[in-house]
Each structure stands twice: as structure tokens, then as C-alpha cells.
């Protein structure tokens, strides 16, 4: 396109311009030089056409001048030939051969693959066909430098608006004769061959042609008609110029070439030029934006570099690397004596490495981040511990009610630390149901020991890198949790609470439980190695406290390194104290409710505990209390009560004379807004006063003197006589020039106190969730109460046995109640034990179990149940049915039974004891092996209970069933 524009403007390079000059070839006399094209044109041997006339450079030649132009060119050739003949008169065989463009009616057809050639424009093409190229060379030699340039059609798509690039450019050279003719557009351009260099041919368009018929097939030679059109010189050439310089698809340009009407051709060319203009504007805007951005960035960078250089020369600032190095050295300098030598060596090596790296390199950022972590850790910095057991006792009692055994164990731990001088060496694990305060106990221990507290949960943790850190080679690498902990607490001996350790996950990246072994083992954590830091860290001074709900879920190697402190839960009395002294008070303050506005009675709290919150912890109890106070807050707001804090009201006085503001507390039979409108002499927004009682706390003037220190609001019962005095003495406010601030006091509207008790508890928390666990005052025949443990604490359950039918042959036992495999086995064992015991106790009915089909059921069938501790309860239930005797009133039991009648120990003694107290049980039977567990319980848990410890079932039989004399007396 640039070459065409340059040619049109007359600025074609000198070499190409020289090549366009008319050329005269000389040949020897009598030689046969006629080509097939010359034979078709009828040019005689050695003959010429025209006479020599002065010539000129052909460029933008109009149709009216085309013949003259050709004549000029031919004249140049003739003149040159004449001059040469005059210079060498002995060469009588030199004959000029000249052809004019308008006389060219038979031409060689040149296929154009990309764009059509327009008259007056240059176009270089590549001719791959050797025979065609040789014909063009011969034509140029014979002074017939003309050919027809025709655009190749598209086989796939002839639509000018959707032209594909898959033209037959690669196959067009293989086509000959009629096949090639079919692929060419009929309208083309007569082109003058200005030069041939290798296979590159430079063409100059003269005028439009139309193919009429084929003359020769190889090379394709066609007869053409010259297409003339009317119009001024400028307009048709302008249209051709616009189409030639565009980069539109070739079919659109071909339409311009084929159009002979000047006005239509100009419209087509205008569309192409507009398209080019829009593309050029877009390219310019993009280029400008890019240039501005690059220029702005370069300018900013240059100015920053100059600023840095200036500051460096003045000593005001150093470069980035020096500043970073100085920052890291200042960090480590105060702890240099306490820092281990191997860590100091690594820091010095990394600082030296930092100075050798380029600030723009990725290794520089990795090294600087590594040094940042190394220098920020508290190497050798320890907080002073407090081993005062009396101080610790006060803190534990302040934060927690009950849990006497847990507090005692913690105080023992602190006492040992006082004697040793340090509290490390033991890993405490607090186990118990949710909501019993395990995490808060860990926080209280940290406060008692004056240690920093840090908590992180490992529940569901599956990536070992969370504990051991990532390798520094990874993108976004970070140290593990312990390194992050030390950076956060800024001390090397914090208390770290590892929460939910029984819920560790395991993923493809490793086993976190194995990573915790090095962290929690007192023999290994003195040289704990984090993958990111790659230097050993001393964690032996860190006190680790873990929490878990079920210790059976903790991996064995981890559990072996811990000291278990069990937190079973709270009994009803403890929950009452916690609810009254902690939960209810804190919740009321959090909701912004005054004690005189609402009250929750003890009976309501007791009902809430027993019917809604039977779990071992108090988290759900706190939620229910919050629910109650939220509904109380809603009722108070609906009644118009607002307990918002005081606000400041600014009064503006326009006049110079002091104005008085009289505020009356209440006017009978008038609204407060009307009364204030009469008594306030300055403008106050009415919405600022919408209550029945207003207290003015302070009024400060410009001089800063408090003019209302002794003002007190009047009560609702103030009489009309006292009202005027109150208005003049305590309500009148003298204002000064300018602005004064009036603090609006808390506004309290007199409302009836809201009381929550058992009668309206359902309105606040809904219907009761739990029904009384004890459904029998006296259990019937075949029914016995057992004690069970679950993750939420302890509970009671009934074992029921009924006789279905007498069966011939062997007796049968059916069990229901969604029992697990262990509990089903316990039922079969109990059935066998009952058979032997019944034969001994009732010799008159030795075959009851052998001939009876029994059905044993454990109520609450929707709840899964499993465990061996119900064995003795099942035996007692079957014997009660067989003998027709009821067990003693208020009796519950638990224990695993063997086939020989031995009673094995069970777990969850405290939870089961609490469940028995909650159900009103007075007598409990435990295995003898659990006597120590029961003795360790707090006195308030054991109070009022009769507990029997047994080794074999025969002892349970005597305790469970009353004697005949007792039965008759009852």
C-alpha cells in the first residue's frame, strides 16, 4: 500500500522510476525473434510501430491522455533508437519495436491472488510458472511490455463481505487454459511490465480491460476490450487511489475495479476509505495509550532513580538493599546475645546473599521474606511466670463455677512448676463434651500463669505443612502454625491451645498426627525443625494444652504423650449458678436491658435447664438465655423504651440578649411535645424530645463554666405548684452569645417490669425439647432403669422385657431399639446368665427361659445405642419378668456382665451419676472397680445418693429385688 501511494505521489525510488522508463531493445538483422504473442498481434518481423517523440514518466494518466501517454513512451523508445542509430551508422540491422497500450487487444493473463491492480498504481507480483515468466521476459525484450492483470476468484466463498483466506494461491500455478480462465475475474487492468528481477515482476496499471475470448492456453493469452468511462480526470483516479491504498478484502476492491460509473465507484471507494480511517483511528488511540503509559512509567522510574541518587548523595536515604539489611540488623541486635549461634550464622549468610542479589529478581524477595521471619521471632525472650497457687485459684473460681476436681488438678500442675521453676514437661489434654468450658479453662490457665495465649484448631487438618511449614522453594511458602504463633505472641513461652485434637484429618500430603508428635513430645520439641525456617527452634518452654471430646479418637502415639484431665460436665445445681452468676448477667448487659426492666426467675432457669438444656455443657443454655432477652428487648422497644446513651445537643442563639430556655418535665393533659413548644424559647427540633421524663445533665457555655451542675430532673409525680418552681430553678437555662452544648441524658420511660417464669417460658423459647426421663414412679414388672453415657454427657434409659408366647423346644429372644452389635451380644449373654440364675432362685420353674419367647426393647428407638454397660440391667429386666417381681423404687444400675456372672467396670461414672440425680434416682449400683472413680467426684455430685459397688450379679439380685417380708410390709 505504501509503495502504491508513493508511486501515485511521484515519490517512487529512483531505481523503480528508472525501471519504468521506456526501453528499446536492439536485435540482429534477420534474426527470428517473434514470440507467440507477437505472432498473434500480427507484428511483422523486424518492424516497429509509431515514431519517436519526447517521453515522460507515466503516473496517474487520464483516459483522455492514455493514448498520448503511450505515444510519448513509444516516442522515447523511438528517439533512443534513433540516437543509437546515429551513433553507430554501420549497424544497419537495428530496428525499433514499439507498441501503444490502446493497441493491445491480445495480452498474456497474469493471475493476481491478493488484490486487484488499479490504473496508475504499481504492484509487485511473484510469477512461479517458468513458462509464463519466460513469456513475460520475451515480451519485455520485444518492446511489448504489457500484460493483463486479473484477480483470482474464490472457490469457497464469492461473497465480497465474507472472503476466506483459503484461495487457490497454492494451486493457481498448476492451472492452465480454460481452467485458469474460469478462475479469473473478467475485468482486469492492462499492466506495463516495468522490470523483471528473478521471479519478481513489477507492474504499472494503465487502463481497465474485459476478457472476451481465449487465444492461447499456455501461457494463457486472451483477447480483451478496453473499458472507457466518462468523467473528469480527478474523480476516477481519486476512486482508484482510495481503493488501492485500502487493506480491505480483495473482492471489495474488485468491485471498485469493475464499476465504470464514476459516482458509484466513488461511493464504493468512500466506504473502503472510511473503514481504513476507523481502523487507523483505533490503531492510533491504542498506540497513543501504550506510548503514554510507557512514557509515564519511564518518566516515573527516571524521577525515582534521580530522587534516590540525590538523597543518597545528601545522606538522607540509602538504597533498598541497604535499608532492608539495616532493618534486619536492628531487629536482631537487641536479642543477639540470647539468639542461638546457628541462627545468627544463618542470618549473616542471608544478609550477605541479599547484598549480591538484584532487587528485581525473585530470589531477592524470597531471601528478604526469609530474613523477615528469622529476625522477627522472639529468640530467647520469655515472659515472667506467676506460680502463685492462690492467685491461680482466684482466677479459676472467677472464670468457672464448679469443676473442683479439674481446678485441683490444675493447681497441682502449677505447684509442681513452682517447685521446679518451670511448667514445661507435661502436655495437658482437657477432654469432655462440648460446651463444658475446655477452651476457656485453657485461657484461664494462661492468665493464671501470666503467659501469652494462642489458640489454633486442628479439626479436619489434613495438610502437614500447616504444622511443619512449606519449603521455601514453593510459591507462597509460609512457616507452620508454631512459627506464626511465636511471631504473634512475641514471647518464647506462650500457652498454646491445640483445639479439637481428636478430629485430626489425613490427606494425600501426609499425616498431621505424625507431625504433631515432634511438636508435643517433650524430648523432641527442644529442637523442632520448621521446613520454611530450616533452623531448629526451642519449643520446650511452650506449655501445650489440647482439647478433645472423645479421647478414643486421638491417635495412640499422641495420647501416650498427654496427661488427660476429664471434664464430665455440670450438674443441675452447677448450671443454675452458672446461669445466674455468669450467663444471665452478661446476656442482659449485652442486650442493653436494665435489671429493673426484666427478670428471669430461678424457677424459669431450672425449667430451662431440665426441659431444654440437658446436655453436659452450658453452650446451649447460653443460647436459650440470649433468645429470652432478645424477645424481652423487642417487647421493650415496642413499648417505646429507649436506653440509648446520652447525646449532645447544640443550641444556637442569634440575638445578643441572653435568652432563656424553660424545660418542664410534665404538663398534665398535654403532650410532651406541646409543653416543650410553649416552654422552649429557642429553636429545638421536636424529634429531640419524645419521652415523658427528661434529665438535663450538663450545660457548658463558651467560657467553659458548667451552669447546670445542680440541675436534677423532676419526677413524674411533681405537683402543679412545684412545677413552676422546678421550671424556674432547675429548668431555666441562660444562654450566652454563640453556641452552647446541651447533653441529653438517658431517657427512661416508665413501663411494667417483664418477668419470665415457668408460666410464660414457652412464649420465649417455645415448647419443651425434652420430656422427663423418668416415666415411672415405680417401674413395672420386666422394666429396669439403666445408666448410659454419650458424647453430650450422661442419660438414663429403660430396659423393657416382655413374654411373647410359649414355644416348644428352645427359648427365643428378640431385641429391638436400634441396638449396636455390642449391645446385641450383651442381650444374648444376659439371656444365658438369667437361665442359670433362675434355675437357682426358682427351682419350681426351671424351664421358663427354655420354653418362652421373649422380646427385649430399649425405648427411644430413633436413637442408636451401643455399649456393654447395660448387661446387668438386661439380666435384671429378664429376671423381673420371669419372677413377676418389680425392682426396688428409685433404683438404677450399670455394669458389664460376663457369662459367669461377673460385673466388669464401665466408663463415664460422673456423667451417669449426674444423669441419675437429674432423674431423681436415690440408689445406684456400680461395679466395684469404679469405686475410685466415684470417690473422686465432687461432694455436691455425690450428695444424697446411696451407691452400692458389686463384683458379681448375685449381689445385684439381692439389692434389686426386695425380700418377701419387704414385699408384704410394703
PDB file of C-alpha atoms in Angstrom, residues 214-305:
ATOM      1  CA  UNK A 214      -9.168 -17.139 -25.010  1.00  0.00           C
ATOM      2  CA  UNK A 215      -6.436 -17.137 -27.658  1.00  0.00           C
ATOM      3  CA  UNK A 216      -3.771 -19.489 -26.285  1.00  0.00           C
ATOM      4  CA  UNK A 217      -3.709 -21.855 -23.301  1.00  0.00           C
ATOM      5  CA  UNK A 218      -0.073 -21.951 -22.166  1.00  0.00           C
ATOM      6  CA  UNK A 219       0.650 -19.318 -21.231  1.00  0.00           C
ATOM      7  CA  UNK A 220      -2.943 -18.133 -21.053  1.00  0.00           C
ATOM      8  CA  UNK A 221      -3.422 -15.485 -23.704  1.00  0.00           C
ATOM      9  CA  UNK A 222      -6.766 -13.695 -24.068  1.00  0.00           C
ATOM     10  CA  UNK A 223      -8.407 -11.115 -26.250  1.00  0.00           C
ATOM     11  CA  UNK A 224      -9.621  -8.052 -24.351  1.00  0.00           C
ATOM     12  CA  UNK A 225     -11.697  -4.951 -24.796  1.00  0.00           C
ATOM     13  CA  UNK A 226     -10.571  -1.650 -23.357  1.00  0.00           C
ATOM     14  CA  UNK A 227     -13.185  -0.199 -20.962  1.00  0.00           C
ATOM     15  CA  UNK A 228     -13.709   3.562 -21.360  1.00  0.00           C
ATOM     16  CA  UNK A 229     -15.639   5.781 -18.972  1.00  0.00           C
ATOM     17  CA  UNK A 230     -16.644   9.353 -18.951  1.00  0.00           C
ATOM     18  CA  UNK A 231     -15.643  11.843 -16.326  1.00  0.00           C
ATOM     19  CA  UNK A 232     -13.037  14.274 -15.264  1.00  0.00           C
ATOM     20  CA  UNK A 233      -9.508  13.153 -14.662  1.00  0.00           C
ATOM     21  CA  UNK A 234      -9.542  13.662 -10.878  1.00  0.00           C
ATOM     22  CA  UNK A 235     -12.641  11.726  -9.883  1.00  0.00           C
ATOM     23  CA  UNK A 236     -11.980   8.304 -11.387  1.00  0.00           C
ATOM     24  CA  UNK A 237      -8.334   8.456 -10.338  1.00  0.00           C
ATOM     25  CA  UNK A 238      -9.387   9.503  -6.852  1.00  0.00           C
ATOM     26  CA  UNK A 239     -11.682   6.497  -6.567  1.00  0.00           C
ATOM     27  CA  UNK A 240      -8.929   4.188  -7.761  1.00  0.00           C
ATOM     28  CA  UNK A 241      -6.483   5.740  -5.334  1.00  0.00           C
ATOM     29  CA  UNK A 242      -8.848   5.235  -2.371  1.00  0.00           C
ATOM     30  CA  UNK A 243      -9.417   1.590  -3.247  1.00  0.00           C
ATOM     31  CA  UNK A 244      -5.757   0.919  -3.941  1.00  0.00           C
ATOM     32  CA  UNK A 245      -4.454   2.189  -0.606  1.00  0.00           C
ATOM     33  CA  UNK A 246      -7.040   0.265   1.429  1.00  0.00           C
ATOM     34  CA  UNK A 247      -6.335  -3.070   3.053  1.00  0.00           C
ATOM     35  CA  UNK A 248      -9.883  -4.340   2.592  1.00  0.00           C
ATOM     36  CA  UNK A 249     -10.550  -7.809   1.242  1.00  0.00           C
ATOM     37  CA  UNK A 250      -9.855  -8.292  -2.424  1.00  0.00           C
ATOM     38  CA  UNK A 251     -13.461  -8.748  -3.558  1.00  0.00           C
ATOM     39  CA  UNK A 252     -14.441  -5.308  -2.297  1.00  0.00           C
ATOM     40  CA  UNK A 253     -11.527  -3.844  -4.235  1.00  0.00           C
ATOM     41  CA  UNK A 254     -12.545  -5.864  -7.291  1.00  0.00           C
ATOM     42  CA  UNK A 255     -15.997  -4.299  -7.110  1.00  0.00           C
ATOM     43  CA  UNK A 256     -14.355  -0.857  -7.359  1.00  0.00           C
ATOM     44  CA  UNK A 257     -12.295  -2.027 -10.331  1.00  0.00           C
ATOM     45  CA  UNK A 258     -15.335  -3.401 -12.166  1.00  0.00           C
ATOM     46  CA  UNK A 259     -17.513  -0.340 -11.551  1.00  0.00           C
ATOM     47  CA  UNK A 260     -17.389   2.057 -14.555  1.00  0.00           C
ATOM     48  CA  UNK A 261     -19.804   4.634 -13.236  1.00  0.00           C
ATOM     49  CA  UNK A 262     -17.675   7.272 -11.535  1.00  0.00           C
ATOM     50  CA  UNK A 263     -20.189   8.256  -8.858  1.00  0.00           C
ATOM     51  CA  UNK A 264     -20.850   4.665  -7.811  1.00  0.00           C
ATOM     52  CA  UNK A 265     -17.140   3.933  -7.875  1.00  0.00           C
ATOM     53  CA  UNK A 266     -16.515   6.933  -5.627  1.00  0.00           C
ATOM     54  CA  UNK A 267     -19.166   5.684  -3.142  1.00  0.00           C
ATOM     55  CA  UNK A 268     -17.589   2.235  -3.025  1.00  0.00           C
ATOM     56  CA  UNK A 269     -14.149   3.738  -2.573  1.00  0.00           C
ATOM     57  CA  UNK A 270     -15.505   6.074   0.123  1.00  0.00           C
ATOM     58  CA  UNK A 271     -16.745   3.111   2.144  1.00  0.00           C
ATOM     59  CA  UNK A 272     -13.336   1.500   1.945  1.00  0.00           C
ATOM     60  CA  UNK A 273     -11.587   4.713   2.940  1.00  0.00           C
ATOM     61  CA  UNK A 274     -13.956   5.209   5.876  1.00  0.00           C
ATOM     62  CA  UNK A 275     -13.205   1.704   7.019  1.00  0.00           C
ATOM     63  CA  UNK A 276      -9.500   2.404   6.773  1.00  0.00           C
ATOM     64  CA  UNK A 277      -9.964   5.660   8.677  1.00  0.00           C
ATOM     65  CA  UNK A 278     -11.714   3.953  11.595  1.00  0.00           C
ATOM     66  CA  UNK A 279      -9.050   1.299  11.750  1.00  0.00           C
ATOM     67  CA  UNK A 280      -6.345   3.938  11.659  1.00  0.00           C
ATOM     68  CA  UNK A 281      -8.030   5.931  14.465  1.00  0.00           C
ATOM     69  CA  UNK A 282      -8.280   2.821  16.607  1.00  0.00           C
ATOM     70  CA  UNK A 283      -4.665   1.943  15.991  1.00  0.00           C
ATOM     71  CA  UNK A 284      -3.605   5.482  16.801  1.00  0.00           C
ATOM     72  CA  UNK A 285      -5.572   5.533  20.057  1.00  0.00           C
ATOM     73  CA  UNK A 286      -4.093   2.204  21.128  1.00  0.00           C
ATOM     74  CA  UNK A 287      -0.624   3.320  20.189  1.00  0.00           C
ATOM     75  CA  UNK A 288      -1.096   6.610  21.999  1.00  0.00           C
ATOM     76  CA  UNK A 289      -2.315   4.904  25.156  1.00  0.00           C
ATOM     77  CA  UNK A 290       0.592   2.499  25.114  1.00  0.00           C
ATOM     78  CA  UNK A 291       3.030   5.303  24.459  1.00  0.00           C
ATOM     79  CA  UNK A 292       1.620   7.419  27.268  1.00  0.00           C
ATOM     80  CA  UNK A 293       1.795   4.509  29.702  1.00  0.00           C
ATOM     81  CA  UNK A 294       5.302   3.604  28.729  1.00  0.00           C
ATOM     82  CA  UNK A 295       6.343   7.232  28.768  1.00  0.00           C
ATOM     83  CA  UNK A 296       4.726   7.778  32.181  1.00  0.00           C
ATOM     84  CA  UNK A 297       6.333   4.677  33.672  1.00  0.00           C
ATOM     85  CA  UNK A 298       9.708   5.582  32.264  1.00  0.00           C
ATOM     86  CA  UNK A 299       9.412   9.145  33.493  1.00  0.00           C
ATOM     87  CA  UNK A 300       8.327   7.999  36.953  1.00  0.00           C
ATOM     88  CA  UNK A 301      11.123   5.465  37.107  1.00  0.00           C
ATOM     89  CA  UNK A 302      13.670   8.052  35.995  1.00  0.00           C
ATOM     90  CA  UNK A 303      12.491  10.591  38.563  1.00  0.00           C
ATOM     91  CA  UNK A 304      12.532   7.994  41.334  1.00  0.00           C
ATOM     92  CA  UNK A 305      16.040   6.957  40.449  1.00  0.00           C
TER      93      UNK A 305
END
